[in-house]
CSV table of N, CA, C and O in Angstrom, one decimal:
chain,number,residue,atom,x,y,z
A,1,MET,N,-2.2,-7.1,-29.2
A,1,MET,CA,-2.1,-5.7,-29.4
A,1,MET,C,-1.5,-4.7,-28.3
A,1,MET,O,-1.7,-4.4,-27.1
A,2,ALA,N,-0.9,-4.0,-28.5
A,2,ALA,CA,-0.2,-2.9,-27.4
A,2,ALA,C,-1.3,-1.9,-26.6
A,2,ALA,O,-2.1,-1.0,-27.2
A,3,ASN,N,-1.0,-1.7,-25.5
A,3,ASN,CA,-1.9,-0.7,-24.7
A,3,ASN,C,-3.2,-0.8,-24.5
A,3,ASN,O,-4.2,0.1,-24.6
A,4,VAL,N,-3.3,-2.2,-24.4
A,4,VAL,CA,-4.9,-2.5,-24.3
A,4,VAL,C,-4.9,-3.9,-23.0
A,4,VAL,O,-4.3,-4.4,-23.1
A,5,CYS,N,-5.7,-3.8,-22.1
A,5,CYS,CA,-6.1,-4.2,-21.1
A,5,CYS,C,-7.2,-5.7,-21.6
A,5,CYS,O,-7.4,-5.8,-23.0
A,6,ALA,N,-6.0,-6.8,-22.2
A,6,ALA,CA,-6.6,-8.3,-22.3
A,6,ALA,C,-8.0,-8.7,-21.6
A,6,ALA,O,-8.7,-9.5,-22.0
A,7,VAL,N,-8.7,-7.9,-20.7
A,7,VAL,CA,-9.7,-8.6,-19.4
A,7,VAL,C,-10.9,-7.3,-19.8
A,7,VAL,O,-11.8,-8.1,-20.4
A,8,CYS,N,-10.3,-6.3,-20.1
A,8,CYS,CA,-11.7,-5.0,-20.1
A,8,CYS,C,-12.0,-4.6,-21.7
A,8,CYS,O,-12.2,-3.9,-22.0
A,9,ALA,N,-10.3,-4.8,-22.8
A,9,ALA,CA,-10.3,-4.3,-23.5
A,9,ALA,C,-10.3,-2.5,-23.3
A,9,ALA,O,-10.4,-2.0,-24.6
A,10,LYS,N,-10.0,-1.9,-22.5
A,10,LYS,CA,-9.7,-0.7,-21.7
A,10,LYS,C,-8.4,-0.4,-22.8
A,10,LYS,O,-7.1,-0.7,-23.2
A,11,GLY,N,-8.2,0.5,-23.7
A,11,GLY,CA,-7.0,1.0,-24.6
A,11,GLY,C,-7.5,2.7,-24.4
A,11,GLY,O,-7.7,3.4,-23.9
A,12,VAL,N,-6.4,3.4,-25.5
A,12,VAL,CA,-5.6,3.8,-25.6
A,12,VAL,C,-7.1,5.1,-25.9
A,12,VAL,O,-7.8,5.1,-27.2
A,13,VAL,N,-7.2,6.7,-25.6
A,13,VAL,CA,-8.0,7.2,-25.7
A,13,VAL,C,-7.5,8.5,-26.5
A,13,VAL,O,-6.9,9.3,-25.7
A,14,THR,N,-8.0,9.2,-27.0
A,14,THR,CA,-7.6,10.5,-27.3
A,14,THR,C,-8.3,11.7,-27.0
A,14,THR,O,-9.4,11.7,-27.1
A,15,GLY,N,-7.7,12.9,-27.4
A,15,GLY,CA,-8.7,14.3,-27.5
A,15,GLY,C,-7.6,15.3,-27.4
A,15,GLY,O,-6.4,15.2,-28.4
A,16,PHE,N,-8.3,16.3,-27.1
A,16,PHE,CA,-7.4,17.6,-26.9
A,16,PHE,C,-7.2,18.2,-25.6
A,16,PHE,O,-7.6,18.2,-24.3
A,17,GLN,N,-5.8,18.4,-25.1
A,17,GLN,CA,-5.4,19.2,-24.3
A,17,GLN,C,-5.5,21.2,-24.4
A,17,GLN,O,-5.2,21.1,-25.6
A,18,VAL,N,-6.6,21.3,-23.9
A,18,VAL,CA,-6.6,22.4,-23.9
A,18,VAL,C,-5.4,24.2,-22.6
A,18,VAL,O,-6.1,23.8,-21.3
A,19,SER,N,-5.1,25.1,-23.4
A,19,SER,CA,-4.5,25.6,-22.6
A,19,SER,C,-5.3,27.2,-22.0
A,19,SER,O,-6.8,26.6,-22.3
A,20,HIS,N,-4.8,27.5,-21.2
A,20,HIS,CA,-5.2,28.6,-20.4
A,20,HIS,C,-5.8,29.6,-21.5
A,20,HIS,O,-7.4,29.9,-21.8
A,21,SER,N,-5.0,29.9,-22.6
A,21,SER,CA,-5.4,31.0,-23.9
A,21,SER,C,-6.6,29.7,-24.8
A,21,SER,O,-6.7,30.2,-26.3
A,22,HIS,N,-6.8,28.7,-24.2
A,22,HIS,CA,-8.0,28.0,-25.3
A,22,HIS,C,-7.1,27.8,-26.8
A,22,HIS,O,-8.2,26.7,-27.6
A,23,ILE,N,-5.8,27.2,-26.5
A,23,ILE,CA,-5.1,26.5,-27.8
A,23,ILE,C,-5.1,25.0,-27.7
A,23,ILE,O,-4.7,24.6,-26.4
A,24,ARG,N,-6.0,24.5,-28.7
A,24,ARG,CA,-6.1,23.0,-28.3
A,24,ARG,C,-5.3,22.3,-29.3
A,24,ARG,O,-4.9,22.3,-30.1
A,25,THR,N,-4.5,21.0,-28.8
A,25,THR,CA,-3.3,20.5,-29.2
A,25,THR,C,-3.5,19.1,-28.8
A,25,THR,O,-4.4,19.0,-27.5
A,26,LYS,N,-3.9,18.0,-29.5
A,26,LYS,CA,-4.2,16.8,-29.6
A,26,LYS,C,-3.1,15.6,-28.7
A,26,LYS,O,-1.6,16.3,-28.6
A,27,ARG,N,-3.9,15.0,-27.8
A,27,ARG,CA,-3.2,14.3,-26.6
A,27,ARG,C,-4.0,12.9,-26.4
A,27,ARG,O,-4.5,12.4,-27.1
A,28,THR,N,-3.0,12.0,-25.8
A,28,THR,CA,-3.4,11.0,-25.8
A,28,THR,C,-3.3,10.1,-24.3
A,28,THR,O,-2.4,11.0,-23.4
A,29,TRP,N,-4.4,9.6,-23.7
A,29,TRP,CA,-4.2,8.9,-22.8
A,29,TRP,C,-4.1,7.5,-22.6
A,29,TRP,O,-5.2,6.8,-23.2
A,30,LYS,N,-3.3,7.3,-22.0
A,30,LYS,CA,-2.8,5.5,-21.6
A,30,LYS,C,-3.8,4.6,-20.7
A,30,LYS,O,-3.8,5.4,-19.7
A,31,PRO,N,-4.1,3.6,-20.8
A,31,PRO,CA,-4.2,2.9,-19.6
A,31,PRO,C,-3.2,2.6,-18.7
A,31,PRO,O,-1.9,2.7,-19.0
A,32,ASN,N,-3.3,2.3,-17.6
A,32,ASN,CA,-2.1,2.1,-16.5
A,32,ASN,C,-2.3,0.5,-16.5
A,32,ASN,O,-2.8,-0.4,-15.5
A,33,LEU,N,-1.1,-0.4,-17.6
A,33,LEU,CA,-1.4,-1.6,-17.3
A,33,LEU,C,0.1,-2.1,-17.0
A,33,LEU,O,1.3,-1.1,-16.8
A,34,GLN,N,-0.6,-3.2,-16.3
A,34,GLN,CA,0.6,-4.4,-15.9
A,34,GLN,C,0.9,-5.4,-16.5
A,34,GLN,O,-0.1,-6.3,-17.0
A,35,ASN,N,2.2,-5.5,-16.4
A,35,ASN,CA,2.7,-7.3,-17.1
A,35,ASN,C,2.5,-8.4,-15.8
A,35,ASN,O,3.2,-8.2,-15.2
A,36,VAL,N,2.0,-8.9,-16.2
A,36,VAL,CA,0.9,-10.1,-15.1
A,36,VAL,C,1.1,-11.6,-15.7
A,36,VAL,O,0.4,-11.8,-16.5
A,37,ARG,N,1.6,-12.2,-14.7
A,37,ARG,CA,1.5,-13.4,-14.6
A,37,ARG,C,0.0,-13.9,-13.9
A,37,ARG,O,-0.1,-13.9,-13.1
A,38,ALA,N,-1.4,-14.3,-15.3
A,38,ALA,CA,-2.2,-14.6,-14.6
A,38,ALA,C,-2.6,-16.5,-15.1
A,38,ALA,O,-2.1,-16.3,-16.4
A,39,ILE,N,-3.6,-17.1,-14.2
A,39,ILE,CA,-4.3,-17.8,-14.9
A,39,ILE,C,-5.2,-17.9,-16.3
A,39,ILE,O,-6.4,-17.7,-15.7
A,40,VAL,N,-4.8,-18.2,-17.6
A,40,VAL,CA,-6.1,-18.1,-18.6
A,40,VAL,C,-6.2,-19.5,-19.5
A,40,VAL,O,-5.4,-20.1,-19.5
A,41,ASN,N,-7.1,-19.9,-19.2
A,41,ASN,CA,-7.2,-21.7,-19.7
A,41,ASN,C,-7.1,-22.3,-19.0
A,41,ASN,O,-6.5,-23.3,-19.9
A,42,GLY,N,-6.7,-22.3,-17.8
A,42,GLY,CA,-6.1,-23.4,-16.9
A,42,GLY,C,-4.7,-23.2,-16.8
A,42,GLY,O,-3.7,-23.9,-16.4
A,43,THR,N,-3.7,-22.4,-17.7
A,43,THR,CA,-1.9,-21.8,-17.5
A,43,THR,C,-2.1,-20.8,-17.4
A,43,THR,O,-2.5,-20.0,-17.5
A,44,PRO,N,-0.9,-20.6,-16.9
A,44,PRO,CA,-0.3,-19.6,-16.7
A,44,PRO,C,0.2,-18.9,-17.7
A,44,PRO,O,0.9,-19.6,-19.0
A,45,ALA,N,0.2,-17.5,-17.9
A,45,ALA,CA,0.3,-16.5,-19.3
A,45,ALA,C,0.4,-15.4,-18.9
A,45,ALA,O,0.2,-15.0,-17.9
A,46,ARG,N,1.7,-14.6,-19.5
A,46,ARG,CA,1.9,-13.4,-19.5
A,46,ARG,C,0.4,-12.4,-20.2
A,46,ARG,O,0.4,-12.3,-21.3
A,47,ILE,N,0.2,-11.7,-19.3
A,47,ILE,CA,-0.9,-11.1,-19.9
A,47,ILE,C,-0.8,-9.6,-19.4
A,47,ILE,O,-0.3,-9.1,-18.4
A,48,LYS,N,-1.0,-8.4,-19.9
A,48,LYS,CA,-1.4,-7.0,-20.2
A,48,LYS,C,-2.5,-6.8,-19.3
A,48,LYS,O,-3.7,-7.1,-20.1
A,49,VAL,N,-2.6,-6.3,-17.9
A,49,VAL,CA,-3.9,-5.8,-17.5
A,49,VAL,C,-3.7,-4.8,-16.5
A,49,VAL,O,-3.0,-4.2,-16.5
A,50,CYS,N,-5.0,-4.5,-17.1
A,50,CYS,CA,-5.4,-2.8,-15.9
A,50,CYS,C,-5.2,-2.6,-14.6
A,50,CYS,O,-5.5,-3.7,-14.3
A,51,THR,N,-5.0,-2.0,-13.9
A,51,THR,CA,-5.1,-1.9,-12.4
A,51,THR,C,-6.4,-1.7,-12.0
A,51,THR,O,-6.8,-2.3,-10.8
A,52,ARG,N,-7.6,-1.5,-12.7
A,52,ARG,CA,-8.6,-1.6,-12.5
A,52,ARG,C,-9.4,-3.3,-12.4
A,52,ARG,O,-9.7,-3.6,-11.5
A,53,CYS,N,-8.7,-3.9,-13.6
A,53,CYS,CA,-9.2,-5.5,-13.3
A,53,CYS,C,-8.2,-5.5,-12.2
A,53,CYS,O,-8.4,-6.9,-11.6
A,54,LEU,N,-7.1,-5.5,-12.0
A,54,LEU,CA,-6.5,-6.2,-10.9
A,54,LEU,C,-6.9,-6.2,-9.9
A,54,LEU,O,-6.9,-6.6,-8.9
A,55,ARG,N,-7.9,-4.8,-9.5
A,55,ARG,CA,-7.4,-4.5,-7.9
A,55,ARG,C,-9.1,-5.0,-7.3
A,55,ARG,O,-9.3,-5.0,-6.5
A,56,SER,N,-10.1,-5.2,-8.6
A,56,SER,CA,-11.5,-5.4,-8.4
A,56,SER,C,-11.4,-7.1,-8.4
A,56,SER,O,-12.4,-7.9,-8.4
A,57,GLY,N,-10.8,-8.0,-8.9
A,57,GLY,CA,-10.1,-9.2,-8.7
A,57,GLY,C,-10.7,-9.7,-10.2
A,57,GLY,O,-11.4,-11.2,-9.6
A,58,LYS,N,-10.7,-9.7,-10.8
A,58,LYS,CA,-10.9,-9.8,-12.7
A,58,LYS,C,-10.3,-10.9,-13.0
A,58,LYS,O,-10.4,-11.8,-13.9
A,59,VAL,N,-8.8,-10.9,-12.6
A,59,VAL,CA,-8.0,-11.9,-13.3
A,59,VAL,C,-7.6,-12.2,-11.8
A,59,VAL,O,-7.2,-12.1,-10.8
A,60,GLN,N,-6.7,-13.6,-11.9
A,60,GLN,CA,-6.3,-14.8,-10.9
A,60,GLN,C,-5.3,-15.3,-11.6
A,60,GLN,O,-4.3,-15.3,-12.1
A,61,ARG,N,-4.1,-14.3,-10.4
A,61,ARG,CA,-3.1,-14.4,-10.8
A,61,ARG,C,-2.2,-15.8,-10.6
A,61,ARG,O,-2.8,-17.2,-9.6
A,62,ALA,N,-1.4,-16.0,-10.7
A,62,ALA,CA,-0.8,-17.2,-11.1
A,62,ALA,C,0.9,-17.0,-10.4
A,62,ALA,O,1.1,-16.2,-9.8
A,63,VAL,N,1.1,-18.2,-9.2
A,63,VAL,CA,2.0,-17.7,-8.0
A,63,VAL,C,3.2,-18.2,-8.9
A,63,VAL,O,3.3,-19.1,-9.2
């Protein structure tokens, strides 16, 4: 799946960009995903992980 964290399932959020004159247009906020080699079920695999999960230690990196 594109733009989804493999650990916490954080994904794209949609909403409105509001200008000074209050004109609203649709926009998206994407998570900061990084491609990482991590240990998944005992074997190293490439997964997309958000930086929050990397920083908090929820992912065990493969060397």
